[in-house]
Short mmCIF file of C-alpha atoms in Angstrom, two decimals:
data_model
loop_
_atom_site.label_atom_id
_atom_site.label_comp_id
_atom_site.label_asym_id
_atom_site.label_seq_id
_atom_site.Cartn_x
_atom_site.Cartn_y
_atom_site.Cartn_z
CA MET A 1 14.42 130.68 68.17
CA ARG A 2 18.25 130.38 66.90
CA HIS A 3 19.44 133.82 65.81
CA ILE A 4 22.32 134.04 63.37
CA LEU A 5 23.40 137.66 62.66
CA ILE A 6 25.43 138.12 59.97
CA LEU A 7 27.33 141.47 59.79
CA GLY A 8 28.31 143.06 56.35
CA ALA A 9 25.75 142.16 52.69
CA GLY A 10 29.13 142.64 50.36
CA THR A 11 30.48 139.88 48.86
CA ALA A 12 31.18 137.22 51.37
CA GLY A 13 28.18 138.36 54.24
CA THR A 14 25.97 138.19 51.02
CA VAL A 15 27.04 134.50 49.80
CA MET A 16 26.77 133.72 53.42
CA ALA A 17 23.27 134.39 54.18
CA ASN A 18 22.27 133.42 50.70
CA ARG A 19 24.08 129.76 51.64
CA LEU A 20 22.58 129.39 54.49
CA SER A 21 19.19 130.49 53.90
CA ARG A 22 18.89 127.92 51.60
CA ARG A 23 20.56 125.52 53.60
CA LEU A 24 18.18 125.49 56.46
CA ARG A 25 15.40 126.58 54.77
CA SER A 26 12.86 124.47 56.40
CA GLN A 27 14.21 125.82 59.90
CA LEU A 28 14.05 129.10 59.12
CA ARG A 29 10.32 128.38 58.05
CA ALA A 30 9.59 126.89 60.70
CA GLY A 31 10.55 129.59 62.98
CA ARG A 32 13.46 127.72 64.75
CA ILE A 33 15.99 129.63 63.32
CA ASN A 34 16.29 133.13 61.73
CA ILE A 35 19.28 134.83 59.65
CA THR A 36 18.97 138.74 60.01
CA VAL A 37 22.16 140.67 57.96
CA ILE A 38 23.15 144.10 59.27
CA ASP A 39 24.72 146.89 56.83
CA PRO A 40 23.85 149.95 56.47
CA ASP A 41 24.83 150.97 52.56
CA PRO A 42 21.19 150.33 50.33
CA THR A 43 23.63 149.46 47.54
CA HIS A 44 25.74 146.28 46.28
CA LEU A 45 29.02 147.44 45.16
CA TYR A 46 30.67 145.03 42.44
CA GLN A 47 33.87 145.77 42.95
CA PRO A 48 36.02 143.67 40.72
CA GLY A 49 34.84 146.58 38.29
CA LEU A 50 35.99 149.26 39.97
CA LEU A 51 39.58 148.74 38.31
CA PHE A 52 38.11 149.47 34.76
CA ILE A 53 35.82 152.98 35.95
CA PRO A 54 39.07 155.41 35.85
CA PHE A 55 39.56 154.01 32.10
CA GLN A 56 35.97 154.55 31.12
CA GLU A 57 35.38 151.27 30.22
CA SER A 58 32.44 150.60 33.07
CA PHE A 59 30.22 152.73 34.87
CA ARG A 60 28.62 153.24 38.08
CA GLU A 61 25.25 152.01 36.65
CA ARG A 62 26.61 148.79 35.38
CA ILE A 63 28.57 147.75 38.69
CA THR A 64 25.81 148.40 41.05
CA ARG A 65 22.91 147.29 42.17
CA ASP A 66 19.96 147.28 45.24
CA ARG A 67 21.16 145.25 48.17
CA ALA A 68 17.83 143.97 49.04
CA PRO A 69 17.20 142.14 46.24
CA THR A 70 20.50 139.99 46.33
CA LEU A 71 19.07 138.85 49.67
CA ASP A 72 17.37 135.46 49.67
CA ARG A 73 13.77 136.39 50.63
CA ASP A 74 14.00 134.24 54.20
CA VAL A 75 16.65 136.93 54.84
CA ARG A 76 15.64 139.58 57.08
CA LEU A 77 18.07 142.55 56.32
CA VAL A 78 18.92 145.71 58.42
CA ALA A 79 20.25 149.04 57.40
CA ALA A 80 22.51 150.22 59.86
CA GLU A 81 25.37 150.86 60.98
CA ILE A 82 27.34 149.03 63.34
CA ALA A 83 28.73 150.71 66.77
CA ALA A 84 29.44 148.14 68.61
CA MET A 85 30.12 144.21 69.63
CA ASP A 86 30.33 142.79 73.10
CA PRO A 87 31.85 139.63 72.71
CA ASP A 88 30.97 138.45 75.78
CA HIS A 89 27.59 139.36 75.98
CA ASP A 90 27.00 137.94 72.50
CA THR A 91 25.36 141.48 71.86
CA VAL A 92 25.83 143.70 68.28
CA THR A 93 25.09 147.43 69.25
CA LEU A 94 23.66 149.74 66.33
CA ALA A 95 24.35 153.63 66.07
CA ASP A 96 20.74 154.16 67.22
CA GLY A 97 21.58 151.72 70.52
CA THR A 98 19.24 149.16 69.19
CA VAL A 99 21.31 146.59 71.31
CA MET A 100 21.17 142.81 68.95
CA SER A 101 21.40 139.97 70.51
CA TYR A 102 22.68 136.22 68.36
CA ASP A 103 23.43 132.83 69.40
CA LEU A 104 25.73 132.90 66.25
CA CYS A 105 27.39 135.93 64.38
CA ILE A 106 29.40 136.44 61.16
CA VAL A 107 31.55 139.20 61.09
CA ALA A 108 32.07 139.61 57.09
CA THR A 109 32.34 143.98 57.66
CA GLY A 110 34.94 143.59 55.09
CA ALA A 111 37.55 146.20 55.00
CA ARG A 112 38.10 149.98 54.51
CA LEU A 113 40.34 152.63 53.20
CA VAL A 114 42.13 154.73 56.11
CA PRO A 115 43.63 157.17 53.94
CA GLU A 116 44.52 159.38 57.46
CA GLU A 117 46.56 157.03 58.64
CA THR A 118 48.94 157.86 56.03
CA GLU A 119 50.30 161.83 56.35
CA GLY A 120 49.71 163.95 53.59
CA MET A 121 47.29 161.73 51.87
CA MET A 122 43.91 163.98 52.51
CA GLY A 123 46.31 167.12 51.91
CA PRO A 124 45.19 169.77 48.85
CA GLY A 125 46.02 167.27 46.58
CA TRP A 126 43.68 164.50 47.66
CA ARG A 127 41.03 163.77 44.62
CA GLU A 128 43.02 165.94 42.50
CA SER A 129 46.59 164.70 41.76
CA VAL A 130 46.14 162.52 44.79
CA HIS A 131 43.95 159.65 43.72
CA GLU A 132 42.64 155.98 44.84
CA PHE A 133 40.30 153.78 42.37
CA TYR A 134 39.17 151.34 45.36
CA SER A 135 36.27 153.63 46.12
CA LEU A 136 33.33 154.39 43.08
CA GLU A 137 33.67 157.99 44.42
CA GLY A 138 37.13 157.86 43.95
CA ALA A 139 37.24 155.67 40.99
CA GLU A 140 35.37 158.13 38.84
CA LYS A 141 37.18 161.31 39.85
CA LEU A 142 40.21 159.63 38.36
CA GLY A 143 38.74 158.95 35.64
CA TYR A 144 38.02 162.63 35.39
CA ALA A 145 42.28 162.82 36.13
CA LEU A 146 42.92 160.32 33.79
CA HIS A 147 40.92 162.08 31.13
CA CYS A 148 42.77 165.50 31.73
CA PHE A 149 45.80 164.25 32.18
CA VAL A 150 48.16 165.31 29.20
CA GLY A 151 51.50 163.69 30.21
CA GLY A 152 54.24 163.69 33.09
CA LYS A 153 55.06 161.51 35.96
CA LEU A 154 52.27 158.58 36.83
CA VAL A 155 52.97 157.06 39.90
CA ILE A 156 51.00 154.12 41.25
CA ASN A 157 51.60 153.29 44.92
CA VAL A 158 50.38 150.56 47.61
CA VAL A 159 51.25 152.13 51.02
CA GLU A 160 51.48 148.90 52.83
CA MET A 161 49.77 145.26 53.32
CA PRO A 162 47.54 143.42 53.47
CA ILE A 163 45.01 145.27 50.63
CA LYS A 164 41.94 144.03 48.72
CA CYS A 165 43.07 142.31 45.73
CA PRO A 166 46.36 142.49 45.74
CA VAL A 167 47.31 142.54 42.08
CA ALA A 168 44.60 145.16 40.94
CA PRO A 169 47.54 148.08 41.75
CA LEU A 170 49.64 146.37 39.16
CA GLU A 171 46.30 145.90 36.60
CA PHE A 172 46.04 149.56 37.21
CA ALA A 173 49.72 150.06 35.76
CA PHE A 174 49.24 147.68 33.28
CA LEU A 175 45.61 149.05 31.72
CA ALA A 176 47.47 152.73 32.11
CA ASP A 177 49.88 152.06 29.96
CA ALA A 178 47.03 150.53 26.99
CA TYR A 179 44.80 153.35 27.89
CA PHE A 180 47.74 156.10 27.39
CA THR A 181 49.02 154.10 23.70
CA ASN A 182 45.30 154.12 22.42
CA CYS A 183 45.25 158.10 23.11
CA GLY A 184 48.45 158.28 21.51
CA ILE A 185 50.24 159.99 24.30
CA ARG A 186 52.26 156.78 25.93
CA ASP A 187 55.42 158.44 24.97
CA LYS A 188 54.89 161.72 27.91
CA VAL A 189 53.61 159.24 30.42
CA GLU A 190 56.32 158.04 32.70
CA ILE A 191 54.58 155.06 35.17
CA THR A 192 56.34 154.50 38.05
CA TYR A 193 55.00 151.23 40.37
CA ALA A 194 56.15 151.95 44.04
CA THR A 195 55.68 148.97 46.11
CA PRO A 196 56.28 147.82 49.77
CA LEU A 197 57.34 144.79 48.64
CA ASP A 198 60.67 143.61 46.87
CA GLY A 199 59.09 142.81 43.82
CA ALA A 200 56.13 143.34 41.38
CA PHE A 201 56.17 139.48 41.48
CA THR A 202 57.30 138.19 44.79
CA LYS A 203 56.61 134.26 44.77
CA PRO A 204 59.39 132.54 42.42
CA THR A 205 57.59 131.05 39.84
CA ALA A 206 55.40 134.22 38.72
CA ALA A 207 58.53 136.43 39.17
CA GLN A 208 60.23 133.93 36.87
CA SER A 209 57.38 133.62 34.25
CA LEU A 210 56.07 137.76 34.71
CA SER A 211 58.74 139.59 34.89
CA TYR A 212 58.80 140.68 31.29
CA LEU A 213 55.54 142.45 31.35
CA LEU A 214 56.92 145.47 33.27
CA GLU A 215 60.04 145.37 31.19
CA GLN A 216 57.54 145.20 27.91
CA LYS A 217 55.31 147.46 28.77
CA GLY A 218 58.54 150.24 30.17
CA ILE A 219 56.97 150.27 33.72
CA ARG A 220 59.27 151.75 36.04
CA LEU A 221 59.76 149.57 39.68
CA GLU A 222 60.30 151.18 42.76
CA THR A 223 60.71 148.13 45.35
CA GLU A 224 60.54 148.22 49.65
CA PHE A 225 59.00 151.44 49.20
CA ASN A 226 57.70 152.09 52.32
CA THR A 227 55.37 155.09 52.25
CA GLY A 228 55.49 157.39 55.27
CA ARG A 229 54.19 160.42 53.93
CA ILE A 230 53.43 162.61 50.91
CA GLU A 231 54.03 166.02 50.05
CA THR A 232 51.70 167.93 47.38
CA THR A 233 52.24 171.45 46.00
CA SER A 234 49.71 172.51 44.02
CA PRO A 235 46.57 170.76 42.61
CA ALA A 236 47.94 169.30 38.74
CA TRP A 237 44.92 171.37 37.43
CA GLU A 238 46.37 174.96 38.49
CA THR A 239 49.52 174.38 36.73
CA ALA A 240 48.61 172.08 34.07
CA ALA A 241 47.73 174.65 30.79
CA THR A 242 48.51 178.11 30.76
CA SER A 243 52.28 177.91 31.58
CA THR A 244 55.27 177.42 28.91
CA GLU A 245 57.48 176.43 32.26
CA PRO A 246 58.70 173.11 32.95
CA ARG A 247 55.82 172.50 35.68
CA PRO A 248 56.58 171.41 39.34
CA PRO A 249 55.24 168.00 40.10
CA ALA A 250 52.04 168.15 41.64
CA GLY A 251 54.08 166.26 44.68
CA GLU A 252 55.97 163.80 46.09
CA LEU A 253 55.70 160.54 47.26
CA VAL A 254 58.40 160.35 50.62
CA SER A 255 59.64 156.57 52.24
CA TRP A 256 60.58 156.22 56.10
CA ASP A 257 64.05 155.70 54.46
CA GLU A 258 63.53 159.66 52.56
CA ARG A 259 63.29 158.01 48.99
CA ARG A 260 61.31 160.56 46.99
CA ILE A 261 59.51 159.46 43.90
CA PRO A 262 58.08 163.11 42.21
CA PHE A 263 54.50 162.82 40.49
CA ASP A 264 52.35 164.93 38.57
CA LEU A 265 49.42 162.28 39.42
CA LEU A 266 49.44 159.60 42.34
CA VAL A 267 46.89 156.66 41.98
CA THR A 268 47.50 155.36 45.90
CA VAL A 269 46.37 152.34 47.44
CA PRO A 270 45.50 153.62 51.02
CA VAL A 271 45.99 151.71 54.37
CA HIS A 272 42.96 149.38 55.10
CA LYS A 273 41.76 148.10 57.89
CA GLY A 274 38.47 146.25 59.52
CA ALA A 275 35.49 147.51 60.76
CA ALA A 276 36.25 150.15 63.82
CA PHE A 277 34.01 148.31 65.80
CA ILE A 278 35.91 145.24 65.70
CA ALA A 279 38.83 147.68 67.36
CA THR A 280 36.72 148.37 70.24
CA ALA A 281 36.06 144.39 70.72
CA ALA A 282 38.77 143.51 73.04
CA GLY A 283 40.68 140.23 71.82
CA LEU A 284 38.78 140.03 68.32
CA GLY A 285 40.54 141.75 65.97
CA ASP A 286 45.06 142.39 65.38
CA ALA A 287 46.30 145.17 64.92
CA MET A 288 44.35 146.04 61.86
CA ASP A 289 41.21 145.30 63.35
CA PHE A 290 40.97 142.46 60.99
CA VAL A 291 38.96 139.39 62.82
CA MET A 292 41.62 136.71 64.20
CA VAL A 293 40.07 133.39 63.31
CA ASP A 294 41.52 129.93 62.82
CA PRO A 295 42.30 130.04 59.05
CA HIS A 296 40.83 126.66 57.93
CA THR A 297 37.76 126.29 59.89
CA LEU A 298 37.03 130.43 60.07
CA GLN A 299 36.30 130.47 64.02
CA SER A 300 37.04 133.53 65.98
CA GLN A 301 39.73 132.70 68.36
CA ARG A 302 38.43 135.14 70.75
CA LYS A 303 35.31 133.50 71.17
CA ALA A 304 33.87 129.58 70.24
CA ASN A 305 30.02 131.10 68.28
CA ILE A 306 31.87 133.83 66.15
CA PHE A 307 33.10 133.76 63.27
CA ALA A 308 34.36 135.89 60.16
CA LEU A 309 35.20 135.46 56.34
CA GLY A 310 36.20 137.82 53.56
CA ASP A 311 37.94 140.59 53.92
CA ALA A 312 37.31 141.22 57.85
CA ALA A 313 39.14 137.89 58.61
CA ASN A 314 42.48 137.68 59.38
CA CYS A 315 43.79 134.43 57.15
CA PRO A 316 46.45 134.75 55.83
CA THR A 317 45.65 134.63 51.99
CA SER A 318 44.16 137.53 49.88
CA LYS A 319 41.84 140.07 50.78
CA ALA A 320 39.62 138.79 47.24
CA GLY A 321 35.59 137.70 46.33
CA SER A 322 36.97 133.80 45.33
CA VAL A 323 38.22 133.92 48.48
CA ALA A 324 35.24 134.39 49.95
CA HIS A 325 33.26 132.42 47.62
CA PHE A 326 35.32 130.00 48.73
CA GLN A 327 35.37 130.12 52.49
CA ALA A 328 31.32 130.58 52.19
CA GLU A 329 31.40 126.79 51.27
CA VAL A 330 33.26 125.86 53.87
CA LEU A 331 31.60 127.98 56.55
CA GLU A 332 28.13 127.39 55.10
CA GLU A 333 29.17 123.82 56.83
CA ASN A 334 30.81 124.46 59.83
CA ILE A 335 28.08 126.58 60.70
CA VAL A 336 25.31 124.18 60.49
CA ARG A 337 27.71 121.84 62.59
CA MET A 338 27.72 124.24 65.33
CA LEU A 339 24.03 124.50 64.88
CA ASP A 340 24.42 120.48 65.34
CA GLY A 341 26.77 120.56 68.21
CA ARG A 342 29.32 118.77 65.81
CA ALA A 343 32.74 119.53 65.09
CA LEU A 344 34.13 121.90 62.82
CA GLU A 345 35.72 120.86 59.41
CA PRO A 346 38.83 122.63 59.28
CA GLY A 347 37.96 122.73 55.15
CA PHE A 348 39.77 126.43 54.23
CA ASP A 349 42.97 125.79 52.62
CA GLY A 350 43.69 129.57 51.45
CA HIS A 351 41.70 129.07 47.94
CA ALA A 352 41.71 131.83 45.46
CA ASN A 353 41.10 132.36 42.00
CA CYS A 354 41.62 135.67 40.61
CA PHE A 355 42.19 137.12 36.66
CA ILE A 356 44.63 139.77 35.84
CA GLU A 357 44.34 142.63 33.64
CA THR A 358 47.17 143.04 31.49
CA GLY A 359 46.53 145.60 29.04
CA HIS A 360 45.39 145.30 25.49
CA ARG A 361 42.58 142.89 25.93
CA LYS A 362 44.49 140.13 27.40
CA ALA A 363 44.02 138.82 31.05
CA LEU A 364 46.07 136.13 33.31
CA LEU A 365 44.80 133.75 35.75
CA ILE A 366 46.02 132.67 38.75
CA ASP A 367 44.97 130.05 41.67
CA PHE A 368 46.87 129.17 44.26
CA ASN A 369 46.68 128.74 48.16
CA TYR A 370 48.14 128.73 51.55
CA ASP A 371 50.76 125.79 50.15
CA THR A 372 50.70 126.59 46.58
CA GLU A 373 51.91 129.38 44.60
CA PRO A 374 50.44 130.06 41.46
CA LEU A 375 51.75 127.76 38.92
CA PRO A 376 51.18 127.82 34.97
CA GLY A 377 49.45 124.81 33.42
CA MET A 378 45.68 124.75 32.48
CA PHE A 379 42.77 125.60 34.57
CA PRO A 380 39.66 122.98 34.05
CA TYR A 381 36.96 125.29 33.99
CA ALA A 382 33.47 123.84 33.84
CA TRP A 383 33.52 125.38 29.63
CA GLY A 384 36.74 124.53 28.67
CA PRO A 385 40.25 124.63 30.23
CA VAL A 386 42.08 127.97 30.48
CA PRO A 387 45.75 128.55 30.84
CA LEU A 388 47.37 129.49 34.02
CA LEU A 389 49.52 132.46 34.26
CA LYS A 390 49.61 133.05 30.65
CA GLU A 391 48.35 135.88 29.05
CA SER A 392 45.46 135.21 26.81
CA ARG A 393 42.48 136.83 25.29
CA LEU A 394 40.26 133.77 26.37
CA ASN A 395 40.88 134.95 30.37
CA HIS A 396 40.05 138.54 29.69
CA LEU A 397 36.59 137.45 28.23
CA GLY A 398 36.90 135.45 31.42
CA LYS A 399 37.51 138.24 33.36
CA LEU A 400 33.91 140.05 31.61
CA ALA A 401 31.82 137.78 31.99
CA PHE A 402 32.40 137.03 35.93
CA ARG A 403 30.68 140.20 36.46
CA HIS A 404 26.78 138.35 35.10
CA ALA A 405 28.05 135.28 36.96
CA TYR A 406 28.78 137.34 39.89
CA TRP A 407 25.42 138.77 40.33
CA ASN A 408 23.40 135.19 38.88
CA ARG A 409 25.65 132.39 40.35
CA LEU A 410 28.28 134.06 43.51
CA LEU A 411 25.61 136.50 45.46
CA PRO A 412 23.10 134.21 45.19
CA GLY A 413 24.76 131.49 46.96
CA ARG A 414 25.44 128.74 43.99
CA ASP A 415 28.34 126.45 43.24
CA PHE A 416 30.23 126.89 40.08
CA PRO A 417 30.20 123.77 38.22
CA GLY A 418 34.84 123.07 38.01
CA ILE A 419 35.74 125.29 40.80
CA GLU A 420 35.54 123.88 44.22
CA ALA A 421 36.44 125.29 47.81
CA GLN A 422 39.81 123.30 47.90
CA MET A 423 42.32 123.76 45.53
CA LYS A 424 43.13 121.01 42.75
CA ARG A 425 46.03 120.02 41.84
CA SER A 426 45.35 119.00 38.24
CA GLY A 427 46.00 120.86 35.03
CA LYS A 428 49.00 122.64 37.19
CA ARG A 429 52.53 121.96 36.37
CA MET A 430 54.54 121.94 39.97
CA PRO A 431 58.18 122.65 40.01
CA ALA A 432 60.61 119.93 41.03
CA ALA A 433 60.73 119.76 44.39
CA VAL A 434 64.02 122.16 46.09
CA GLY A 435 65.71 121.99 48.92
CA SER A 436 63.59 120.09 51.59
CA MET B 1 73.08 124.28 67.93
CA SER B 2 72.19 123.75 65.11
CA THR B 3 74.23 125.47 62.55
CA LEU B 4 73.23 127.98 58.87
CA THR B 5 74.60 125.23 56.97
CA ALA B 6 72.74 122.18 58.61
CA VAL B 7 68.97 124.13 57.83
CA ALA B 8 67.01 124.38 55.00
CA ARG B 9 66.82 127.64 52.75
CA ASN B 10 65.37 128.97 50.42
CA ALA B 11 67.59 130.73 47.14
CA GLU B 12 67.11 133.81 48.97
CA GLY B 13 68.67 132.61 52.13
CA PHE B 14 65.25 132.59 54.39
CA LEU B 15 64.69 129.80 56.58
CA GLU B 16 62.36 126.67 55.23
CA ARG B 17 60.97 125.72 57.87
CA VAL B 18 59.97 128.54 60.68
CA GLU B 19 60.47 125.90 63.64
CA ASP B 20 64.46 125.61 62.59
CA TRP B 21 64.65 128.93 64.13
CA ASP B 22 66.88 130.20 67.00
CA ARG B 23 68.52 132.52 68.73
CA GLU B 24 72.33 131.41 66.90
CA LEU B 25 70.73 131.03 63.64
CA ALA B 26 69.57 134.44 64.28
CA LEU B 27 72.58 136.34 65.13
CA GLU B 28 74.77 134.06 62.02
CA ILE B 29 71.77 135.27 59.61
CA ALA B 30 72.74 138.45 60.74
CA ARG B 31 76.10 138.62 60.18
CA GLU B 32 75.56 137.31 57.06
CA ALA B 33 73.61 140.67 55.99
CA GLY B 34 76.33 143.05 57.56
CA ILE B 35 74.84 143.38 61.10
CA ALA B 36 77.70 142.61 63.99
CA GLU B 37 75.34 141.95 66.91
CA LEU B 38 72.28 141.78 67.55
CA THR B 39 71.16 144.22 70.27
CA ASP B 40 67.92 144.40 72.58
CA ARG B 41 66.67 146.96 69.98
CA HIS B 42 67.48 144.44 67.56
CA TRP B 43 65.75 141.43 69.05
CA LEU B 44 62.59 143.82 70.50
CA VAL B 45 61.74 144.02 66.71
CA VAL B 46 62.72 140.23 65.86
CA ASN B 47 60.60 138.57 68.58
CA TYR B 48 57.81 140.88 68.02
CA MET B 49 57.85 139.97 64.35
CA ARG B 50 58.22 136.36 64.88
CA ASP B 51 55.48 136.14 67.48
CA THR B 52 52.93 137.72 65.00
CA TYR B 53 53.56 135.49 62.17
CA ILE B 54 53.43 132.48 64.52
CA LYS B 55 50.15 134.09 65.79
CA THR B 56 48.33 135.57 62.61
CA GLY B 57 50.31 133.90 59.60
CA THR B 58 51.59 137.02 58.50
CA ALA B 59 54.05 139.22 59.34
CA PRO B 60 53.81 143.52 60.08
CA THR B 61 54.18 145.89 58.58
CA ILE B 62 56.61 148.17 59.04
CA ARG B 63 54.22 151.33 60.05
CA THR B 64 52.48 148.38 62.60
CA LEU B 65 56.09 148.21 64.04
CA GLY B 66 56.56 151.40 64.30
CA LYS B 67 52.96 151.50 66.10
CA GLU B 68 53.63 148.28 68.43
CA SER B 69 56.99 147.15 68.80
CA GLY B 70 58.16 149.65 71.07
CA VAL B 71 60.71 150.76 68.11
CA GLN B 72 59.96 154.11 66.37
CA VAL B 73 60.17 153.76 62.04
CA LYS B 74 63.27 155.31 61.51
CA GLU B 75 65.01 153.77 63.82
CA LEU B 76 64.28 150.73 62.05
CA TYR B 77 66.12 151.52 59.11
CA ALA B 78 69.09 152.63 61.74
CA LEU B 79 68.85 148.66 63.13
CA PHE B 80 68.26 147.05 59.64
CA PRO B 81 69.70 149.03 56.88
CA LYS B 82 67.64 149.11 53.75
CA GLY B 83 64.76 146.99 54.18
CA PRO B 84 64.06 146.18 57.71
CA ALA B 85 60.57 144.19 56.70
CA LYS B 86 62.61 141.67 54.60
CA LEU B 87 65.70 142.00 56.53
CA ALA B 88 64.25 141.61 60.33
CA ALA B 89 61.68 138.78 58.79
CA LYS B 90 65.22 136.90 57.53
CA ILE B 91 66.81 137.18 61.26
CA GLY B 92 63.96 136.41 62.68
CA GLY B 93 63.11 132.86 60.56
CA ILE B 94 59.70 133.77 59.16
CA PRO B 95 59.21 133.79 55.19
CA LYS B 96 59.57 137.76 54.07
CA PRO B 97 56.38 139.65 53.07
CA LYS B 98 54.93 138.70 49.39
CA GLY B 99 51.32 139.64 47.76
CA CYS B 100 49.99 137.04 45.89
CA ILE B 101 51.77 136.71 42.62
#
């Protein structure tokens, strides 16, 4: 009997378990292999839905489901926290002390928010004037704060890269612009987007075709802003209604080079790290506890029988569900090859495919990989071509429809017709070769 | 020894190919950016960034540099004025930190 252990049952772990279960069905049922998935949370969260929660365009019940039914019946789910991993002895230790050994281990424990890494973030303003929308609790609290917001300085900030869904903070800024416009108070809200990168758009073609968005929506941009600390004065609600004096800002975002951005409401994206047990398994993770893997085979650099995919892996591509989906297709093949004793296939090309909400029921679609930046053109979806790198209502509908596809196609590990693991160049307008 | 004019660079002056880099080029890029000399402290940062990039495909962030490279964040800004992440990457011959679009 060979044991395959999958750590984490988020998007990556679930897709992986279901794909392997189908691929190895006869061996599973014959008792030659077993697949165990470990995850402490009984609920599966549809993370792309978090963006809409603060704007009351989605709600908890719509974006969560019981975890167990999302997994194939031939997969065993163990509801437990992972305390440690020992790559030398091929074991994983659970929080209750149970030791599980494996022949093959797939790390899919994702990324976690670490707000305590930033000085002052979890001070008195936390979840009062300082918010995040990367957790269900955070997104709901932010929804309440937005609902109560009567005007002032809204600051959206990314502390550092990498983060999950790197465009989400920008989408949040676009949706906030639309939200306050619809509320009739847009003229009372100053929106600032503060990023550690040198622009809201950092790749040449996207920068060229999308820079108009910030100007059009009146969003102030603060670039190369590396957050050093957050100083909060008092929670926004304390000073909100009673006084006629101009109220002081709820706090200030301060960079390492002492630039200050005052805010009444801060929507920050805290530092992301990999699971804590990765930090203590020597040589497994990088400085941020993401598993160091070969970017094409997804095999751990630490040991041959360990793999990682999704947000947990340190591949230099986006941390996004589409990436996990494409990686799962490649990794399924490589796990089977490993079991058969064959050479691995370096099949992952960094492919990502994401809808980007721009507000007022429009969205963009981007499709890229390690070597090709997001380009304009048409994307050949099975149900018809949709525009790339250009706002359209069709893309917004695509993003909304995707929730259904997520539960019914993506998580069960079925392929999407017309969308392959490797990025296709057809339909894209390639830039003229420059320089080299 | 290669010189700046002989290597391919993008519109912002970053090297197109990581392997084209050497210490001479680093000095030339630094001078172009207004840093007259590269001290041992500069080299500590540049080498750490370059090694991390070659190993992982991603350059470290300012905060990680401050924790891991042996140079505090405040000093990073003194060494590489305005934007250490971008400037040290440029001098180290690796791409600037990027988002997905």
